Amino acid sequence: MWHVLAAGALFFPGLYLLCSRCARLVLPGWSEADCSLISSRIVSSVQGFLAAGSGIIIITSCKDVKYDRHWLATSYNWFIIPYMVYDTYAMYLRHWYKCQDKSTSNGKDHFSAAMNSLLRKDFLMLVHHTATLTIVIPMGLFLRGDIGDFFVGCLFVAELSTPFVSLGKVLIQMNLQNSFLHKVNGAFVLLTFFICRILLFPFMYNAYGKQFGIPLYKVPFNIPLHCNIVNASIMAPQIYWFWLICRKAFRLFNSSSSKDR
């Protein structure tokens, strides 16, 4: 699968550079930081659609949730490795731009300032990327053997919320946070995040239980312990992020209601 790995290594950074160049041409008044920011969000959205599309294809193709195979379950795992590496660097780059003026004015080392900002503000996302690269992807490629493509597809579908999250950030970047489009997009963020990242896990357990005639509440006791541990480890940050999204949505709609009065 080296050709898939190489394709991802060319595709994601290449798309970022293309979007960044187009942004500078179309939006000449924007700073380099703004162009970089919107470019990274476009790349994240494209990856989200590709992952979710791959997941839907896998899920609909695997009738046997344990033993059926689909080539995308392995190929997209390879393809996503360069994205995770690229996106980690893109996160650092965002903080590098944010700290540029500050570090220049007070003489503080620019790299240290950017790293401190990254670790302080995006620590959980950094842990998520690191765990995905070192634990989740190796398990999907090597440790699960020839079983479980259906569940790999389910995890890919979780990325369906990413384009809406990215669009929301782009609208804020363009000072459209009070627009009707931002509110509609916020509703889609809540809906897709809840369905694809929270309800996803009961869905996977229910699919397994249906195939083997096990009630949903008994499924956790009929699968290996490490499967429950991995699922709980993946689900925990999703619940935390969903709580943050709900809190932000509440503030947004609450402030809008106050203005209407």
PDB file of C-alpha atoms in Angstrom:
ATOM      1  CA  MET A   1       0.000   0.000   0.000  1.00  0.00           C
ATOM      2  CA  TRP A   2       2.967   2.330  -0.413  1.00  0.00           C
ATOM      3  CA  HIS A   3       1.342   3.873  -3.484  1.00  0.00           C
ATOM      4  CA  VAL A   4      -1.721   4.814  -1.387  1.00  0.00           C
ATOM      5  CA  LEU A   5       0.521   6.307   1.298  1.00  0.00           C
ATOM      6  CA  ALA A   6       2.396   8.298  -1.353  1.00  0.00           C
ATOM      7  CA  ALA A   7      -0.884   9.468  -2.917  1.00  0.00           C
ATOM      8  CA  GLY A   8      -2.052  10.822   0.443  1.00  0.00           C
ATOM      9  CA  ALA A   9       1.312  12.490   1.039  1.00  0.00           C
ATOM     10  CA  LEU A  10       0.922  14.332  -2.265  1.00  0.00           C
ATOM     11  CA  PHE A  11      -2.839  14.962  -2.157  1.00  0.00           C
ATOM     12  CA  PHE A  12      -3.371  16.690   1.204  1.00  0.00           C
ATOM     13  CA  PRO A  13      -0.374  19.079   1.256  1.00  0.00           C
ATOM     14  CA  GLY A  14      -0.882  19.691  -2.477  1.00  0.00           C
ATOM     15  CA  LEU A  15      -4.553  20.578  -1.945  1.00  0.00           C
ATOM     16  CA  TYR A  16      -3.571  22.899   0.898  1.00  0.00           C
ATOM     17  CA  LEU A  17      -1.016  24.723  -1.277  1.00  0.00           C
ATOM     18  CA  LEU A  18      -3.520  24.999  -4.141  1.00  0.00           C
ATOM     19  CA  CYS A  19      -6.244  26.398  -1.868  1.00  0.00           C
ATOM     20  CA  SER A  20      -3.789  28.810  -0.251  1.00  0.00           C
ATOM     21  CA  ARG A  21      -2.676  30.141  -3.636  1.00  0.00           C
ATOM     22  CA  CYS A  22      -6.264  30.503  -4.850  1.00  0.00           C
ATOM     23  CA  ALA A  23      -7.217  32.303  -1.637  1.00  0.00           C
ATOM     24  CA  ARG A  24      -4.402  34.826  -2.129  1.00  0.00           C
ATOM     25  CA  LEU A  25      -5.580  35.482  -5.684  1.00  0.00           C
ATOM     26  CA  VAL A  26      -9.302  35.693  -4.941  1.00  0.00           C
ATOM     27  CA  LEU A  27      -8.934  37.509  -1.592  1.00  0.00           C
ATOM     28  CA  PRO A  28      -5.939  39.848  -2.036  1.00  0.00           C
ATOM     29  CA  GLY A  29      -6.865  41.800   1.099  1.00  0.00           C
ATOM     30  CA  TRP A  30      -6.471  38.765   3.326  1.00  0.00           C
ATOM     31  CA  SER A  31      -3.296  38.125   5.266  1.00  0.00           C
ATOM     32  CA  GLU A  32      -1.137  35.054   4.814  1.00  0.00           C
ATOM     33  CA  ALA A  33      -2.511  33.766   8.118  1.00  0.00           C
ATOM     34  CA  ASP A  34      -6.127  34.094   6.948  1.00  0.00           C
ATOM     35  CA  CYS A  35      -5.385  32.349   3.646  1.00  0.00           C
ATOM     36  CA  SER A  36      -3.606  29.531   5.467  1.00  0.00           C
ATOM     37  CA  LEU A  37      -6.477  29.177   7.909  1.00  0.00           C
ATOM     38  CA  ILE A  38      -9.234  28.885   5.317  1.00  0.00           C
ATOM     39  CA  SER A  39      -7.079  26.533   3.215  1.00  0.00           C
ATOM     40  CA  SER A  40      -6.550  24.114   6.109  1.00  0.00           C
ATOM     41  CA  ARG A  41     -10.295  24.086   6.783  1.00  0.00           C
ATOM     42  CA  ILE A  42     -11.074  23.298   3.151  1.00  0.00           C
ATOM     43  CA  VAL A  43      -8.630  20.380   3.277  1.00  0.00           C
ATOM     44  CA  SER A  44     -10.244  19.120   6.506  1.00  0.00           C
ATOM     45  CA  SER A  45     -13.670  19.296   4.854  1.00  0.00           C
ATOM     46  CA  VAL A  46     -12.500  17.357   1.801  1.00  0.00           C
ATOM     47  CA  GLN A  47     -10.974  14.687   4.032  1.00  0.00           C
ATOM     48  CA  GLY A  48     -14.209  14.502   6.025  1.00  0.00           C
ATOM     49  CA  PHE A  49     -16.298  13.888   2.899  1.00  0.00           C
ATOM     50  CA  LEU A  50     -13.812  11.314   1.559  1.00  0.00           C
ATOM     51  CA  ALA A  51     -13.710   9.423   4.854  1.00  0.00           C
ATOM     52  CA  ALA A  52     -17.488   9.482   5.345  1.00  0.00           C
ATOM     53  CA  GLY A  53     -18.091   8.420   1.747  1.00  0.00           C
ATOM     54  CA  SER A  54     -15.640   5.540   2.139  1.00  0.00           C
ATOM     55  CA  GLY A  55     -17.323   4.529   5.380  1.00  0.00           C
ATOM     56  CA  ILE A  56     -20.801   4.500   3.849  1.00  0.00           C
ATOM     57  CA  ILE A  57     -19.549   2.339   0.960  1.00  0.00           C
ATOM     58  CA  ILE A  58     -17.946  -0.104   3.410  1.00  0.00           C
ATOM     59  CA  ILE A  59     -20.985  -0.301   5.700  1.00  0.00           C
ATOM     60  CA  THR A  60     -23.443  -0.900   2.870  1.00  0.00           C
ATOM     61  CA  SER A  61     -21.162  -3.516   1.290  1.00  0.00           C
ATOM     62  CA  CYS A  62     -20.493  -5.603   4.420  1.00  0.00           C
ATOM     63  CA  LYS A  63     -23.541  -7.721   5.202  1.00  0.00           C
ATOM     64  CA  ASP A  64     -21.585  -9.810   7.704  1.00  0.00           C
ATOM     65  CA  VAL A  65     -20.380  -7.237  10.236  1.00  0.00           C
ATOM     66  CA  LYS A  66     -17.534  -9.423  11.438  1.00  0.00           C
ATOM     67  CA  TYR A  67     -16.109 -11.276   8.443  1.00  0.00           C
ATOM     68  CA  ASP A  68     -17.046  -9.392   5.253  1.00  0.00           C
ATOM     69  CA  ARG A  69     -14.155  -7.490   3.643  1.00  0.00           C
ATOM     70  CA  HIS A  70     -13.888  -4.318   1.584  1.00  0.00           C
ATOM     71  CA  TRP A  71     -10.651  -2.974   0.141  1.00  0.00           C
ATOM     72  CA  LEU A  72     -11.414   0.601   1.239  1.00  0.00           C
ATOM     73  CA  ALA A  73     -11.195  -0.384   4.921  1.00  0.00           C
ATOM     74  CA  THR A  74      -7.477  -0.997   4.477  1.00  0.00           C
ATOM     75  CA  SER A  75      -6.688   1.479   1.712  1.00  0.00           C
ATOM     76  CA  TYR A  76      -8.247   4.501   3.370  1.00  0.00           C
ATOM     77  CA  ASN A  77      -6.421   3.709   6.615  1.00  0.00           C
ATOM     78  CA  TRP A  78      -3.174   4.071   4.670  1.00  0.00           C
ATOM     79  CA  PHE A  79      -4.465   7.172   2.898  1.00  0.00           C
ATOM     80  CA  ILE A  80      -5.375   8.928   6.149  1.00  0.00           C
ATOM     81  CA  ILE A  81      -1.888   8.593   7.678  1.00  0.00           C
ATOM     82  CA  PRO A  82      -0.421  11.484   5.623  1.00  0.00           C
ATOM     83  CA  TYR A  83      -3.502  13.559   6.425  1.00  0.00           C
ATOM     84  CA  MET A  84      -2.978  13.167  10.181  1.00  0.00           C
ATOM     85  CA  VAL A  85       0.687  14.155   9.814  1.00  0.00           C
ATOM     86  CA  TYR A  86      -0.222  17.108   7.574  1.00  0.00           C
ATOM     87  CA  ASP A  87      -3.054  18.271   9.864  1.00  0.00           C
ATOM     88  CA  THR A  88      -0.790  18.178  12.917  1.00  0.00           C
ATOM     89  CA  TYR A  89       1.613  20.493  11.095  1.00  0.00           C
ATOM     90  CA  ALA A  90      -1.310  22.663   9.922  1.00  0.00           C
ATOM     91  CA  MET A  91      -2.404  23.072  13.556  1.00  0.00           C
ATOM     92  CA  TYR A  92       1.098  24.195  14.471  1.00  0.00           C
ATOM     93  CA  LEU A  93       1.125  26.573  11.488  1.00  0.00           C
ATOM     94  CA  ARG A  94      -2.081  28.263  12.691  1.00  0.00           C
ATOM     95  CA  HIS A  95      -0.469  29.003  16.039  1.00  0.00           C
ATOM     96  CA  TRP A  96       2.758  30.057  14.324  1.00  0.00           C
ATOM     97  CA  TYR A  97       0.853  32.789  12.476  1.00  0.00           C
ATOM     98  CA  LYS A  98      -1.042  33.817  15.606  1.00  0.00           C
ATOM     99  CA  CYS A  99       2.191  34.231  17.560  1.00  0.00           C
ATOM    100  CA  GLN A 100       4.105  35.933  14.753  1.00  0.00           C
ATOM    101  CA  ASP A 101       3.430  39.546  15.709  1.00  0.00           C
ATOM    102  CA  LYS A 102       3.646  38.932  19.446  1.00  0.00           C
ATOM    103  CA  SER A 103       6.935  37.043  19.299  1.00  0.00           C
ATOM    104  CA  THR A 104       8.425  39.701  17.032  1.00  0.00           C
ATOM    105  CA  SER A 105       7.444  42.549  19.334  1.00  0.00           C
ATOM    106  CA  ASN A 106       8.632  41.110  22.648  1.00  0.00           C
ATOM    107  CA  GLY A 107      11.592  39.141  21.317  1.00  0.00           C
ATOM    108  CA  LYS A 108      10.273  35.774  22.454  1.00  0.00           C
ATOM    109  CA  ASP A 109      11.371  32.803  20.400  1.00  0.00           C
ATOM    110  CA  HIS A 110       8.753  32.303  17.706  1.00  0.00           C
ATOM    111  CA  PHE A 111       8.880  28.511  17.662  1.00  0.00           C
ATOM    112  CA  SER A 112       8.544  28.245  21.440  1.00  0.00           C
ATOM    113  CA  ALA A 113       5.635  30.672  21.468  1.00  0.00           C
ATOM    114  CA  ALA A 114       3.813  28.717  18.757  1.00  0.00           C
ATOM    115  CA  MET A 115       4.434  25.372  20.470  1.00  0.00           C
ATOM    116  CA  ASN A 116       3.243  26.705  23.829  1.00  0.00           C
ATOM    117  CA  SER A 117       0.100  28.064  22.181  1.00  0.00           C
ATOM    118  CA  LEU A 118      -0.515  24.755  20.401  1.00  0.00           C
ATOM    119  CA  LEU A 119      -0.089  22.696  23.562  1.00  0.00           C
ATOM    120  CA  ARG A 120      -2.252  25.066  25.588  1.00  0.00           C
ATOM    121  CA  LYS A 121      -5.166  25.541  23.188  1.00  0.00           C
ATOM    122  CA  ASP A 122      -5.206  22.379  21.059  1.00  0.00           C
ATOM    123  CA  PHE A 123      -3.805  19.802  23.460  1.00  0.00           C
ATOM    124  CA  LEU A 124      -6.784  17.446  23.238  1.00  0.00           C
ATOM    125  CA  MET A 125      -6.779  17.563  19.440  1.00  0.00           C
ATOM    126  CA  LEU A 126      -3.038  16.904  19.454  1.00  0.00           C
ATOM    127  CA  VAL A 127      -3.591  13.866  21.685  1.00  0.00           C
ATOM    128  CA  HIS A 128      -6.368  12.715  19.337  1.00  0.00           C
ATOM    129  CA  HIS A 129      -4.081  12.914  16.302  1.00  0.00           C
ATOM    130  CA  THR A 130      -1.217  11.188  18.111  1.00  0.00           C
ATOM    131  CA  ALA A 131      -3.466   8.388  19.383  1.00  0.00           C
ATOM    132  CA  THR A 132      -4.969   7.943  15.913  1.00  0.00           C
ATOM    133  CA  LEU A 133      -1.521   7.606  14.334  1.00  0.00           C
ATOM    134  CA  THR A 134       0.032   5.377  17.001  1.00  0.00           C
ATOM    135  CA  ILE A 135      -2.925   3.273  18.208  1.00  0.00           C
ATOM    136  CA  VAL A 136      -6.118   3.434  16.116  1.00  0.00           C
ATOM    137  CA  ILE A 137      -4.585   3.178  12.629  1.00  0.00           C
ATOM    138  CA  PRO A 138      -2.092   0.389  13.551  1.00  0.00           C
ATOM    139  CA  MET A 139      -4.991  -1.550  15.052  1.00  0.00           C
ATOM    140  CA  GLY A 140      -7.025  -1.030  11.887  1.00  0.00           C
ATOM    141  CA  LEU A 141      -4.156  -2.129   9.660  1.00  0.00           C
ATOM    142  CA  PHE A 142      -2.348  -4.884  11.550  1.00  0.00           C
ATOM    143  CA  LEU A 143      -3.908  -5.996  14.850  1.00  0.00           C
ATOM    144  CA  ARG A 144      -7.503  -6.765  13.868  1.00  0.00           C
ATOM    145  CA  GLY A 145      -6.528  -9.387  11.315  1.00  0.00           C
ATOM    146  CA  ASP A 146      -9.044 -10.063   8.551  1.00  0.00           C
ATOM    147  CA  ILE A 147     -12.172  -9.122  10.478  1.00  0.00           C
ATOM    148  CA  GLY A 148     -14.154  -5.993  11.331  1.00  0.00           C
ATOM    149  CA  ASP A 149     -14.174  -3.982   8.085  1.00  0.00           C
ATOM    150  CA  PHE A 150     -17.764  -2.984   8.867  1.00  0.00           C
ATOM    151  CA  PHE A 151     -16.692  -1.321  12.124  1.00  0.00           C
ATOM    152  CA  VAL A 152     -13.767   0.427  10.425  1.00  0.00           C
ATOM    153  CA  GLY A 153     -16.311   1.878   7.991  1.00  0.00           C
ATOM    154  CA  CYS A 154     -18.416   3.079  10.914  1.00  0.00           C
ATOM    155  CA  LEU A 155     -15.447   4.973  12.339  1.00  0.00           C
ATOM    156  CA  PHE A 156     -14.847   6.583   8.945  1.00  0.00           C
ATOM    157  CA  VAL A 157     -18.459   7.838   8.893  1.00  0.00           C
ATOM    158  CA  ALA A 158     -17.721   9.752  12.107  1.00  0.00           C
ATOM    159  CA  GLU A 159     -15.866  12.279   9.936  1.00  0.00           C
ATOM    160  CA  LEU A 160     -19.140  13.446   8.337  1.00  0.00           C
ATOM    161  CA  SER A 161     -19.441  16.203  10.942  1.00  0.00           C
ATOM    162  CA  THR A 162     -16.020  17.670  10.077  1.00  0.00           C
ATOM    163  CA  PRO A 163     -17.095  19.684   6.978  1.00  0.00           C
ATOM    164  CA  PHE A 164     -19.850  21.404   8.955  1.00  0.00           C
ATOM    165  CA  VAL A 165     -17.486  22.183  11.844  1.00  0.00           C
ATOM    166  CA  SER A 166     -15.000  23.629   9.346  1.00  0.00           C
ATOM    167  CA  LEU A 167     -17.690  25.679   7.582  1.00  0.00           C
ATOM    168  CA  GLY A 168     -18.728  27.158  10.912  1.00  0.00           C
ATOM    169  CA  LYS A 169     -15.154  28.295  11.566  1.00  0.00           C
ATOM    170  CA  VAL A 170     -14.887  29.754   8.059  1.00  0.00           C
ATOM    171  CA  LEU A 171     -18.099  31.757   8.590  1.00  0.00           C
ATOM    172  CA  ILE A 172     -16.704  33.111  11.856  1.00  0.00           C
ATOM    173  CA  GLN A 173     -13.464  33.985  10.079  1.00  0.00           C
ATOM    174  CA  MET A 174     -15.519  35.940   7.535  1.00  0.00           C
ATOM    175  CA  ASN A 175     -17.435  37.749  10.342  1.00  0.00           C
ATOM    176  CA  LEU A 176     -20.672  35.954   9.476  1.00  0.00           C
ATOM    177  CA  GLN A 177     -21.200  34.416  12.913  1.00  0.00           C
ATOM    178  CA  ASN A 178     -24.557  36.201  13.270  1.00  0.00           C
ATOM    179  CA  SER A 179     -25.837  35.149   9.857  1.00  0.00           C
ATOM    180  CA  PHE A 180     -28.723  32.772   9.213  1.00  0.00           C
ATOM    181  CA  LEU A 181     -26.324  30.446   7.367  1.00  0.00           C
ATOM    182  CA  HIS A 182     -24.174  30.134  10.481  1.00  0.00           C
ATOM    183  CA  LYS A 183     -27.208  29.182  12.566  1.00  0.00           C
ATOM    184  CA  VAL A 184     -28.345  26.580  10.029  1.00  0.00           C
ATOM    185  CA  ASN A 185     -24.831  25.187   9.815  1.00  0.00           C
ATOM    186  CA  GLY A 186     -24.697  25.061  13.622  1.00  0.00           C
ATOM    187  CA  ALA A 187     -27.811  22.886  13.620  1.00  0.00           C
ATOM    188  CA  PHE A 188     -26.145  20.539  11.118  1.00  0.00           C
ATOM    189  CA  VAL A 189     -23.025  20.419  13.300  1.00  0.00           C
ATOM    190  CA  LEU A 190     -25.112  19.318  16.279  1.00  0.00           C
ATOM    191  CA  LEU A 191     -27.089  16.796  14.231  1.00  0.00           C
ATOM    192  CA  THR A 192     -24.167  15.182  12.395  1.00  0.00           C
ATOM    193  CA  PHE A 193     -21.924  15.154  15.447  1.00  0.00           C
ATOM    194  CA  PHE A 194     -24.577  13.505  17.611  1.00  0.00           C
ATOM    195  CA  ILE A 195     -25.568  10.911  15.002  1.00  0.00           C
ATOM    196  CA  CYS A 196     -22.123  10.127  13.569  1.00  0.00           C
ATOM    197  CA  ARG A 197     -19.966  10.406  16.680  1.00  0.00           C
ATOM    198  CA  ILE A 198     -22.245   9.586  19.633  1.00  0.00           C
ATOM    199  CA  LEU A 199     -25.012   7.311  18.319  1.00  0.00           C
ATOM    200  CA  LEU A 200     -22.379   5.598  16.167  1.00  0.00           C
ATOM    201  CA  PHE A 201     -21.306   3.369  19.052  1.00  0.00           C
ATOM    202  CA  PRO A 202     -24.775   2.049  19.995  1.00  0.00           C
ATOM    203  CA  PHE A 203     -25.284   1.490  16.259  1.00  0.00           C
ATOM    204  CA  MET A 204     -22.150  -0.679  16.027  1.00  0.00           C
ATOM    205  CA  TYR A 205     -23.082  -2.692  19.132  1.00  0.00           C
ATOM    206  CA  ASN A 206     -26.639  -3.118  17.847  1.00  0.00           C
ATOM    207  CA  ALA A 207     -25.405  -4.313  14.435  1.00  0.00           C
ATOM    208  CA  TYR A 208     -23.213  -6.921  16.110  1.00  0.00           C
ATOM    209  CA  GLY A 209     -26.052  -8.002  18.408  1.00  0.00           C
ATOM    210  CA  LYS A 210     -28.510  -8.387  15.521  1.00  0.00           C
ATOM    211  CA  GLN A 211     -26.171 -10.623  13.570  1.00  0.00           C
ATOM    212  CA  PHE A 212     -25.424 -12.943  16.480  1.00  0.00           C
ATOM    213  CA  GLY A 213     -28.842 -12.784  18.171  1.00  0.00           C
ATOM    214  CA  ILE A 214     -27.626 -10.935  21.265  1.00  0.00           C
ATOM    215  CA  PRO A 215     -29.675  -8.193  22.984  1.00  0.00           C
ATOM    216  CA  LEU A 216     -28.007  -4.783  22.789  1.00  0.00           C
ATOM    217  CA  TYR A 217     -27.382  -4.541  26.532  1.00  0.00           C
ATOM    218  CA  LYS A 218     -25.562  -7.905  26.503  1.00  0.00           C
ATOM    219  CA  VAL A 219     -23.253  -7.138  23.576  1.00  0.00           C
ATOM    220  CA  PRO A 220     -20.499  -5.476  25.695  1.00  0.00           C
ATOM    221  CA  PHE A 221     -20.254  -8.705  27.718  1.00  0.00           C
ATOM    222  CA  ASN A 222     -19.996 -10.895  24.614  1.00  0.00           C
ATOM    223  CA  ILE A 223     -17.117  -9.159  22.853  1.00  0.00           C
ATOM    224  CA  PRO A 224     -13.433  -8.985  23.851  1.00  0.00           C
ATOM    225  CA  LEU A 225     -12.618  -6.541  26.640  1.00  0.00           C
ATOM    226  CA  HIS A 226     -10.120  -4.636  24.509  1.00  0.00           C
ATOM    227  CA  CYS A 227     -12.905  -3.798  22.019  1.00  0.00           C
ATOM    228  CA  ASN A 228     -14.909  -2.122  24.782  1.00  0.00           C
ATOM    229  CA  ILE A 229     -11.816  -0.271  26.017  1.00  0.00           C
ATOM    230  CA  VAL A 230     -10.974   1.027  22.536  1.00  0.00           C
ATOM    231  CA  ASN A 231     -14.570   2.108  21.904  1.00  0.00           C
ATOM    232  CA  ALA A 232     -14.765   3.869  25.270  1.00  0.00           C
ATOM    233  CA  SER A 233     -11.445   5.619  24.619  1.00  0.00           C
ATOM    234  CA  ILE A 234     -12.666   6.877  21.249  1.00  0.00           C
ATOM    235  CA  MET A 235     -16.120   7.841  22.503  1.00  0.00           C
ATOM    236  CA  ALA A 236     -14.982   9.779  25.603  1.00  0.00           C
ATOM    237  CA  PRO A 237     -13.477  12.783  23.774  1.00  0.00           C
ATOM    238  CA  GLN A 238     -16.444  12.793  21.379  1.00  0.00           C
ATOM    239  CA  ILE A 239     -18.817  13.298  24.326  1.00  0.00           C
ATOM    240  CA  TYR A 240     -16.611  16.093  25.661  1.00  0.00           C
ATOM    241  CA  TRP A 241     -16.482  17.838  22.282  1.00  0.00           C
ATOM    242  CA  PHE A 242     -20.250  17.429  21.858  1.00  0.00           C
ATOM    243  CA  TRP A 243     -20.774  19.074  25.228  1.00  0.00           C
ATOM    244  CA  LEU A 244     -18.584  22.013  24.122  1.00  0.00           C
ATOM    245  CA  ILE A 245     -20.550  22.301  20.855  1.00  0.00           C
ATOM    246  CA  CYS A 246     -23.868  22.271  22.743  1.00  0.00           C
ATOM    247  CA  ARG A 247     -22.622  24.948  25.133  1.00  0.00           C
ATOM    248  CA  LYS A 248     -21.467  27.120  22.243  1.00  0.00           C
ATOM    249  CA  ALA A 249     -24.762  26.602  20.382  1.00  0.00           C
ATOM    250  CA  PHE A 250     -26.708  27.556  23.504  1.00  0.00           C
ATOM    251  CA  ARG A 251     -24.738  30.800  23.833  1.00  0.00           C
ATOM    252  CA  LEU A 252     -25.246  31.566  20.128  1.00  0.00           C
ATOM    253  CA  PHE A 253     -29.016  31.070  20.102  1.00  0.00           C
ATOM    254  CA  ASN A 254     -29.431  32.658  23.520  1.00  0.00           C
ATOM    255  CA  SER A 255     -27.629  35.826  22.391  1.00  0.00           C
ATOM    256  CA  SER A 256     -29.741  35.881  19.201  1.00  0.00           C
ATOM    257  CA  SER A 257     -32.945  35.638  21.239  1.00  0.00           C
ATOM    258  CA  SER A 258     -31.800  38.482  23.477  1.00  0.00           C
ATOM    259  CA  LYS A 259     -31.157  40.712  20.444  1.00  0.00           C
ATOM    260  CA  ASP A 260     -34.603  39.928  19.011  1.00  0.00           C
ATOM    261  CA  ARG A 261     -36.223  41.164  22.188  1.00  0.00           C
TER     262      ARG A 261
END
